[in-house]
XYZ file of C-alpha atoms in Angstrom:
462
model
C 60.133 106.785 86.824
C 60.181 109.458 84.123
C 64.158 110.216 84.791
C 66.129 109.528 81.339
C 69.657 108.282 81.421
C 72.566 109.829 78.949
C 73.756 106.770 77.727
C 74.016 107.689 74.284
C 71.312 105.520 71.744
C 72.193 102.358 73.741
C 68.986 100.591 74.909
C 70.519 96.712 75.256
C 72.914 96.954 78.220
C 75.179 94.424 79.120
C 77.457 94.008 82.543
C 80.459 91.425 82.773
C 80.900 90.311 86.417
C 76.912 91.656 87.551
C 76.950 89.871 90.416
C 79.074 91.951 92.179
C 77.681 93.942 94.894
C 78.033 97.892 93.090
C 77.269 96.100 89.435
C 74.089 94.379 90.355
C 72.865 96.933 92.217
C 73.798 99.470 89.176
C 72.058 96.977 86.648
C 68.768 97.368 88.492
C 68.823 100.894 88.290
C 69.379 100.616 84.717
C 66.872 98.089 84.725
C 64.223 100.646 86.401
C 65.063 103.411 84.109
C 63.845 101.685 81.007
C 66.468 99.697 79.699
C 66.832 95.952 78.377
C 69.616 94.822 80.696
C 71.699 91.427 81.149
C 75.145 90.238 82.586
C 77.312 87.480 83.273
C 79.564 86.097 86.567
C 81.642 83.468 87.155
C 79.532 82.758 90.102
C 75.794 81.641 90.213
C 75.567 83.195 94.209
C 74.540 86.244 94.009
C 72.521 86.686 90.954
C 68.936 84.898 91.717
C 67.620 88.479 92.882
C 68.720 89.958 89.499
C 67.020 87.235 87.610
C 63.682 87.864 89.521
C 63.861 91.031 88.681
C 63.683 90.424 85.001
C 67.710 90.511 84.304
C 68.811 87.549 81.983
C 72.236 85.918 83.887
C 74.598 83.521 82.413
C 77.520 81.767 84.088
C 80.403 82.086 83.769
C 82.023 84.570 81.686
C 82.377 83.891 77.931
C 82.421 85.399 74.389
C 79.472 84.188 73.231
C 77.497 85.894 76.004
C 78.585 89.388 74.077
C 75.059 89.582 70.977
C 75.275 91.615 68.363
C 72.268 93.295 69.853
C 74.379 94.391 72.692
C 74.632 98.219 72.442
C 76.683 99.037 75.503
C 79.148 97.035 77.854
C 79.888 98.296 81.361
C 82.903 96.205 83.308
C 84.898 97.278 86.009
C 88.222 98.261 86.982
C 88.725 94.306 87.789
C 87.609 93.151 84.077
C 90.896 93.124 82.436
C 91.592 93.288 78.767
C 91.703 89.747 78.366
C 88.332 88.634 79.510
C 86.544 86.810 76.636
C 83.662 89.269 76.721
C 85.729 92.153 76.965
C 87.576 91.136 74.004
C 84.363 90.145 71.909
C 83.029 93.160 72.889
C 85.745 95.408 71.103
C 85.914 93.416 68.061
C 82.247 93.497 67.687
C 83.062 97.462 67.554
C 80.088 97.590 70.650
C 80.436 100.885 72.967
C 82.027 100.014 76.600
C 81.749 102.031 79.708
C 83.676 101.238 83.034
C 81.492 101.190 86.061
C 82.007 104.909 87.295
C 80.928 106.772 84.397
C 77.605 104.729 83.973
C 77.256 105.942 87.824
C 77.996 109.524 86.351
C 75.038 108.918 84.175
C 72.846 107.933 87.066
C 73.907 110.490 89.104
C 72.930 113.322 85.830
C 69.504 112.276 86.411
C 69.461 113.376 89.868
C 69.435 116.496 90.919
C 69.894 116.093 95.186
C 73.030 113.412 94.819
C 74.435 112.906 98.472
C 77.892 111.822 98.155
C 79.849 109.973 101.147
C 83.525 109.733 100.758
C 86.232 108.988 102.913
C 88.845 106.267 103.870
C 87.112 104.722 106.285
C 83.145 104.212 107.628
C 81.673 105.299 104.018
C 80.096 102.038 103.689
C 77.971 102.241 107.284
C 77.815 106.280 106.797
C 75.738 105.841 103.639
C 73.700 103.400 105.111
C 72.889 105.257 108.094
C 72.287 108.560 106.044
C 69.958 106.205 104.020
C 67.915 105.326 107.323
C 67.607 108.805 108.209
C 66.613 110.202 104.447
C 64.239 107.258 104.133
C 62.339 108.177 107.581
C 61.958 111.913 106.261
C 60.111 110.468 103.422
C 62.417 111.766 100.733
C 61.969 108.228 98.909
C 65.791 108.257 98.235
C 67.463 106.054 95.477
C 70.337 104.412 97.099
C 73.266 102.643 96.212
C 75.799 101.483 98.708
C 79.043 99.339 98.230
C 78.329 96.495 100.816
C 75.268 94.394 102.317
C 73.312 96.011 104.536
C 71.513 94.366 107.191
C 67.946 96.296 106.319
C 68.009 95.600 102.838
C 68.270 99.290 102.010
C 71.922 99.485 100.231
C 70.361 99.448 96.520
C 66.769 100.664 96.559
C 64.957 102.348 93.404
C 63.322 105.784 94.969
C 60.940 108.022 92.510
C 62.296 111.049 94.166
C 65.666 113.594 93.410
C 67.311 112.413 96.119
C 70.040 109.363 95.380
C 72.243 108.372 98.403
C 75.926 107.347 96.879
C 78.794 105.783 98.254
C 81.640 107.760 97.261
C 84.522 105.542 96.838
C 88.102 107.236 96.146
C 89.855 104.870 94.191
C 91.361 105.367 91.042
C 89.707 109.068 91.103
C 85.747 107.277 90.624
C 84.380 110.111 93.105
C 85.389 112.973 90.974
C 82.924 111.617 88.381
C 79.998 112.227 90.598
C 79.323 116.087 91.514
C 76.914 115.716 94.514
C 74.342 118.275 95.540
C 75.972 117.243 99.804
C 79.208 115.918 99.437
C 81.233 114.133 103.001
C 84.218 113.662 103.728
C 84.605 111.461 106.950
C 88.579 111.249 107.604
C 91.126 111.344 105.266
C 94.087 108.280 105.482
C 96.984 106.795 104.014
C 95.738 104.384 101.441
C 96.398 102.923 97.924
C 99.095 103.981 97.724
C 99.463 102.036 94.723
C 97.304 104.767 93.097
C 98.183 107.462 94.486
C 101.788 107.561 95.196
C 101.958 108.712 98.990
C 99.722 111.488 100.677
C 99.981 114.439 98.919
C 98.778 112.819 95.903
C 95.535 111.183 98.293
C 94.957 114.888 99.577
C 95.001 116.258 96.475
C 92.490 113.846 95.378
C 90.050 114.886 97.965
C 90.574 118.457 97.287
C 89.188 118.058 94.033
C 86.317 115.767 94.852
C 85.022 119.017 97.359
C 85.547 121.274 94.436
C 82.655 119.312 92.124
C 80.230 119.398 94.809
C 77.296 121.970 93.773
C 77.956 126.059 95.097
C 74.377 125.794 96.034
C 75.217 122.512 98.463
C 77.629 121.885 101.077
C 80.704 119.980 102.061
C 80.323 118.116 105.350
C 83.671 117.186 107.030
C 85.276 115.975 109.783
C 86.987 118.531 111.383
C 90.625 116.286 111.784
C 90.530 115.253 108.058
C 94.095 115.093 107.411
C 94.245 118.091 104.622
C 91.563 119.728 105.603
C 92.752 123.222 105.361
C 93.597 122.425 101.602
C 90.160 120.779 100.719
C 87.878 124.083 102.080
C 89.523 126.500 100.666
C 88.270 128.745 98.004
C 85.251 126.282 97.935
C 82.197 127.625 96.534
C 79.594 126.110 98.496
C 78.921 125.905 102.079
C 81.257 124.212 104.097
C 79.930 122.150 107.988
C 81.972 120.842 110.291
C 81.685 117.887 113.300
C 83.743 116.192 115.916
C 84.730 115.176 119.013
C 86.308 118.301 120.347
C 85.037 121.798 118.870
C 88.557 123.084 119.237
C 89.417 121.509 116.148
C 86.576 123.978 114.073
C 88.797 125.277 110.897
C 86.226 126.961 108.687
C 84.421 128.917 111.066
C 81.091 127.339 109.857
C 78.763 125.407 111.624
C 79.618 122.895 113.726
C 78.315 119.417 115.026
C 79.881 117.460 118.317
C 78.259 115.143 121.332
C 77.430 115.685 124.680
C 77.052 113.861 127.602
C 78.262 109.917 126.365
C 77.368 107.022 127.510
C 78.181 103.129 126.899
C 75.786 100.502 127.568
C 77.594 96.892 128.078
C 77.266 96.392 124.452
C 79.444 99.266 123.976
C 76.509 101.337 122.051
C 76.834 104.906 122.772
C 74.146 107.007 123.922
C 74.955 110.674 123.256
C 73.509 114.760 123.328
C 73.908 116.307 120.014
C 75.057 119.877 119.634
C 75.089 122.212 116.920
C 77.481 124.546 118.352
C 75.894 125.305 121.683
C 72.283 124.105 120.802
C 71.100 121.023 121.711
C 69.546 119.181 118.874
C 68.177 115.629 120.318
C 69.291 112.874 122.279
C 70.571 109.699 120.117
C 70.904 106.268 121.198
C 73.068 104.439 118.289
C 72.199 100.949 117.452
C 75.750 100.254 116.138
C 78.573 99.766 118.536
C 81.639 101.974 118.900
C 82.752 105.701 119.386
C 83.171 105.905 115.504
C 79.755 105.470 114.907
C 79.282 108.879 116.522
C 81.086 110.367 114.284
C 79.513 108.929 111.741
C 75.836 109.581 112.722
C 76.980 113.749 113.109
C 78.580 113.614 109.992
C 74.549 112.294 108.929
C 73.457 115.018 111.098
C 75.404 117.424 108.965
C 74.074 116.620 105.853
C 70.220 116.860 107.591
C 71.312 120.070 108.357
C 71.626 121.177 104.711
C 68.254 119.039 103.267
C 66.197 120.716 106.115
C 65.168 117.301 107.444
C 64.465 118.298 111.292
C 66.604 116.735 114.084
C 64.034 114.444 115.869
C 63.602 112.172 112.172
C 67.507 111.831 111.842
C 67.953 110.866 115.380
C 64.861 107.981 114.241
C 66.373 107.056 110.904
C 69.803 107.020 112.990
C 67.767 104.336 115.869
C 66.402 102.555 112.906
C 69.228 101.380 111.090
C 70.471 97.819 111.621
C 73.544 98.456 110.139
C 76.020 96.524 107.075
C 77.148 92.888 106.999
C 80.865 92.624 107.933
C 80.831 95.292 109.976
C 80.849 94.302 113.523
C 78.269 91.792 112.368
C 77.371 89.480 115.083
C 77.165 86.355 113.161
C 76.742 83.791 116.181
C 78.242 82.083 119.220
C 80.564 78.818 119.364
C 80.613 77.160 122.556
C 79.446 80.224 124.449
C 82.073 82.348 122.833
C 80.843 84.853 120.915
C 81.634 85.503 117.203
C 82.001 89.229 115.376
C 82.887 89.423 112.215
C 84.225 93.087 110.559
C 85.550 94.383 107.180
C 88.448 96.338 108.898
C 91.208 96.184 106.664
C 93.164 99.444 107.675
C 95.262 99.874 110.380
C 92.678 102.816 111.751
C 89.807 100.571 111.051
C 91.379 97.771 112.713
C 92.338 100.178 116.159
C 88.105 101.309 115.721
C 86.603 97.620 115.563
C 88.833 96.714 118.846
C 88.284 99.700 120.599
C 84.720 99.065 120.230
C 85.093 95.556 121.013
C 87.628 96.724 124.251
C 84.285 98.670 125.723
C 81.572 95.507 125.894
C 84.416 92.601 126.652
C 86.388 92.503 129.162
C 87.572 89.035 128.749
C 90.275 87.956 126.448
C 89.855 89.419 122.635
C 91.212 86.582 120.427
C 91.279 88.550 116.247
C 91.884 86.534 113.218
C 93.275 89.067 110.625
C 93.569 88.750 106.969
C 95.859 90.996 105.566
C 94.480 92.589 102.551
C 97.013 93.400 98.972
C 101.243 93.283 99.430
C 100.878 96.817 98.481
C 98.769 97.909 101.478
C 100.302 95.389 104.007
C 104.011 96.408 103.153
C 103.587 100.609 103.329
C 101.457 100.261 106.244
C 103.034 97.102 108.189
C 104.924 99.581 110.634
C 100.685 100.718 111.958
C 99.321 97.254 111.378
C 101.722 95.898 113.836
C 100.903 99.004 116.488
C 96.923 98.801 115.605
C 96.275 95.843 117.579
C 96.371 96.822 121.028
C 93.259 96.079 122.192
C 93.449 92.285 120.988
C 95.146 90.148 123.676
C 95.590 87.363 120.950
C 96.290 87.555 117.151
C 96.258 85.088 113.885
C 97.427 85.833 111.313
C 96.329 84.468 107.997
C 98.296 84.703 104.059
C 97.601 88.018 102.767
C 94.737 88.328 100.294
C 95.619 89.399 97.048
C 92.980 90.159 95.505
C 93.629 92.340 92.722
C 97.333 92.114 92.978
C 100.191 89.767 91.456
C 101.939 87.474 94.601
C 104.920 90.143 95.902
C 107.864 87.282 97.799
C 108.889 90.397 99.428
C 105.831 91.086 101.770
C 104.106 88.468 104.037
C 101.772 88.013 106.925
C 104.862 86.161 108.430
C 106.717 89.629 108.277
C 103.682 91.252 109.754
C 103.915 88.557 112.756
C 107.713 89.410 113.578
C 107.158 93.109 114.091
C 103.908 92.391 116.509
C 106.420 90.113 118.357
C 108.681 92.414 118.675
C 106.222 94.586 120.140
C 105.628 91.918 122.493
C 102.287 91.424 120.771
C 100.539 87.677 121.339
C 100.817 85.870 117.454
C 100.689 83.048 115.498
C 100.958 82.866 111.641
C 99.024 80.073 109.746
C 99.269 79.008 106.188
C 95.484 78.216 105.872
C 91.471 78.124 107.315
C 91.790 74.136 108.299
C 94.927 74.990 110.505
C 93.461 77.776 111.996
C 89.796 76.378 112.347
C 91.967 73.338 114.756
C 93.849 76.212 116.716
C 90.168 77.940 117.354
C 88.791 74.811 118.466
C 91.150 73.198 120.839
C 92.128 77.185 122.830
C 89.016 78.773 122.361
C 87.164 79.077 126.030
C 84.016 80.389 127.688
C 84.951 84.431 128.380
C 86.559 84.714 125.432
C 85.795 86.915 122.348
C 86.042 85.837 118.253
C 86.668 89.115 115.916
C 87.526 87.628 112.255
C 89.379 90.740 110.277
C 89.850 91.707 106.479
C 88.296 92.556 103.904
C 89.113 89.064 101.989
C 87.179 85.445 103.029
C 88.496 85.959 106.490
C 84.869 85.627 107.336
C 84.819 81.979 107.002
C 87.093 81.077 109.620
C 84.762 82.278 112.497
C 81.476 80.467 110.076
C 83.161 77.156 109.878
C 82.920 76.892 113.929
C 79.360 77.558 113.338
């Protein structure tokens, strides 16, 4: 790989917390393009790939990991000032750069960056566009912000083209300026960023204004905002949707034909470009919003000339991302589906999809994920579960955030039973793991919810 990367004179690279799933895949990278890279975690899980590669890993986090031959740091937004290496790394005087402007420095090296942005369905988006740039034999360099299934969300291409999860918060997407930038939906989301919608919008709205005037934006044409995000935009702007009536820019414009479930609830679907029909698309992922995500891939095929018949194979191809409507197994004949949905849309998606292959009883586990999200959005989280004839409710993942008394998944359960909705509330995985045992029953089906370790409580019946 002759690409250079503008990181200054560094040439010893360190990353606190590389084995997270954007960090270890960004240390490779670094790794490929010439570099002498190493890291630390406070976890020895997830690193044994890294040290294959030739990446020196020490657990956990500590001062002495920082060496005076260390020439750059890169952390994230989670590494806070008081992490030992964070704080030998400034009084060594050593150079530090948080995780999206090393990406910015990636990205500089490639000329056809294809960014996918949006609230919801990035993560599975970018791994289907992947699939489909992989089959054209573009020899993409990809780097995705989950697991995926094929192996494909951080692979090392030789090629211009670099396939990018574009992820919104905290402004990291308006570091990137793709060649094909997508917006799949616009929603109400951290808020604790962004102070309501307007400020959200707004953020989008300058995302589509660093894309390339020789590219295109690719929307969906019911992005909330829409009308503010195209216009004046430089570049070309393509549309795609359900219903054509919703076209806003005039441009082209991408939408199914002729659906069809099969009993897994995998659609099989015509697609149009406005009145032309394109192919014929069986998706291997279940749900209607994975039509909208393979036009949206469709879209951007349009504008990288890759011809119809190898998207619709890259589309068939893909196996899809871990934690999203992963099948992970079956307890007692009941089977067990585990998904990242953490949004009240996302959540309304996964049981839709689940609603159109089961028509036995739907029994979800959710996890709510951060006070912040679960108390401005607890009116829709307690409407978004319609399609779920039984819900459990977990303790709210923090994650990031400090413990807020005034929010609770106990708060969450009173407004679903006002709403007549079927709930319980437990304080932990052992309590819940002995409700799952003694009610589960053969036509039954297990979703686990959230974006936390929510997974666990369908793996411990396994």
């Amino acid at each position: 790989m002759n690409r250079t990367l503008d990181l200054g004179n560094a040439k010893n690279v360190h990353f606190i917390g590389i084995g997270g799933i954007s960090m270890s895949g960004l240390a490779e990278i670094t790794l490929r393009h010439g570099y002498r890279v190493s890291g630390s975690d406070n976890s020895d899980t997830a690193v044994a790939h890294l040290r294959q590669a030739g990446i020196e890993v020490m657990i956990p986090n500590a001062a002495d990991n920082i060496k005076d031959d260390h020439d750059l740091v890169v952390y994230t937004a989670a590494i806070k000032p008081d992490n030992p290496e964070y704080m030998r790394a400034q009084a060594l005087g050593i150079p530090m750069m948080e995780r999206p402007l090393l990406l910015k420095a990636i990205t500089r090296a490639y000329e056809r960056t294809l960014c996918v942005a949006g609230s919801h369905g990035k993560t599975t988006t970018s791994a289907l566009l992947a699939s489909v740039v992989l089959e054209a034999g573009l020899d993409p360099t990809v780097h995705i912000g989950g697991r995926s299934i094929g192996d494909i969300n951080n692979r090392i291409g030789d090629s211009s083209y670099f396939v990018l999860e574009a992820c919104e918060y905290r402004n990291s997407f308006l570091h990137w300026h793709p060649f094909v930038g997508t917006i799949l939906n616009v929603d109400a989301d951290h808020n604790d960023f962004y102070n309501g919608m307007d400020g959200l919008i707004d953020s989008f709205v300058r995302f589509a204004r660093t894309i390339h005037p020789d590219g295109a934006l690719v929307i969906h044409s019911e992005a909330q905002g829409l009308d503010k995000v195209i216009a004046g935009l430089d570049c070309r702007v393509i549309e795609y949707g359900m219903d054509k009536i919703q076209r806003r820019s005039g441009g082209m414009f991408f939408s199914p034909a002729n659906i069809f479930y099969d009993t897994g609830g995998r659609a099989s679907f015509d697609v149009m470009k406005d009145a032309e029909k394109l192919t014929r698309v069986d998706m291997p992922l279940v749900g209607a919003h994975n039509i909208l995500n393979a036009l949206a891939c469709f879209g951007v095929a349009e504008v990288l000339g890759i011809p119809a018949e190898a998207t619709k194979r890259g589309l068939e191809k893909s196996q899809g991302m871990k934690r999203r409507y992963e099948a992970k197994g079956n307890f007692n004949d009941v089977p067990i589906i585990d998904d990242y949905a953490h949004h009240p849309t996302e959540v309304r998606a996964c049981l839709a999809a689940a609603r159109k292959s089961h028509s036995g009883r739907i029994i979800c586990v959710f996890q709510p994920h951060l006070y912040s999200r679960t108390r401005d959005l607890l009116e829709d989280f307690a409407n978004s579960f319609t399609d779920a004839d039984k819900i459990l409710l977990l303790p709210i993942y923090a994650a990031r955030e400090a413990h807020d008394p005034n929010i609770s998944s106990r708060m969450l359960g009173e407004r679903m039973s006002e709403l007549s909705k079927d709930v319980e509330c437990f304080e932990n995985f052992n309590t819940i793991e002995h409700w799952l045992r003694k009610n589960l029953t053969d036509g039954d089906l297990l979703i686990t919810m959230g974006a936390g370790n929510v997974h666990l409580a369908g793996e411990c019946l396994l």
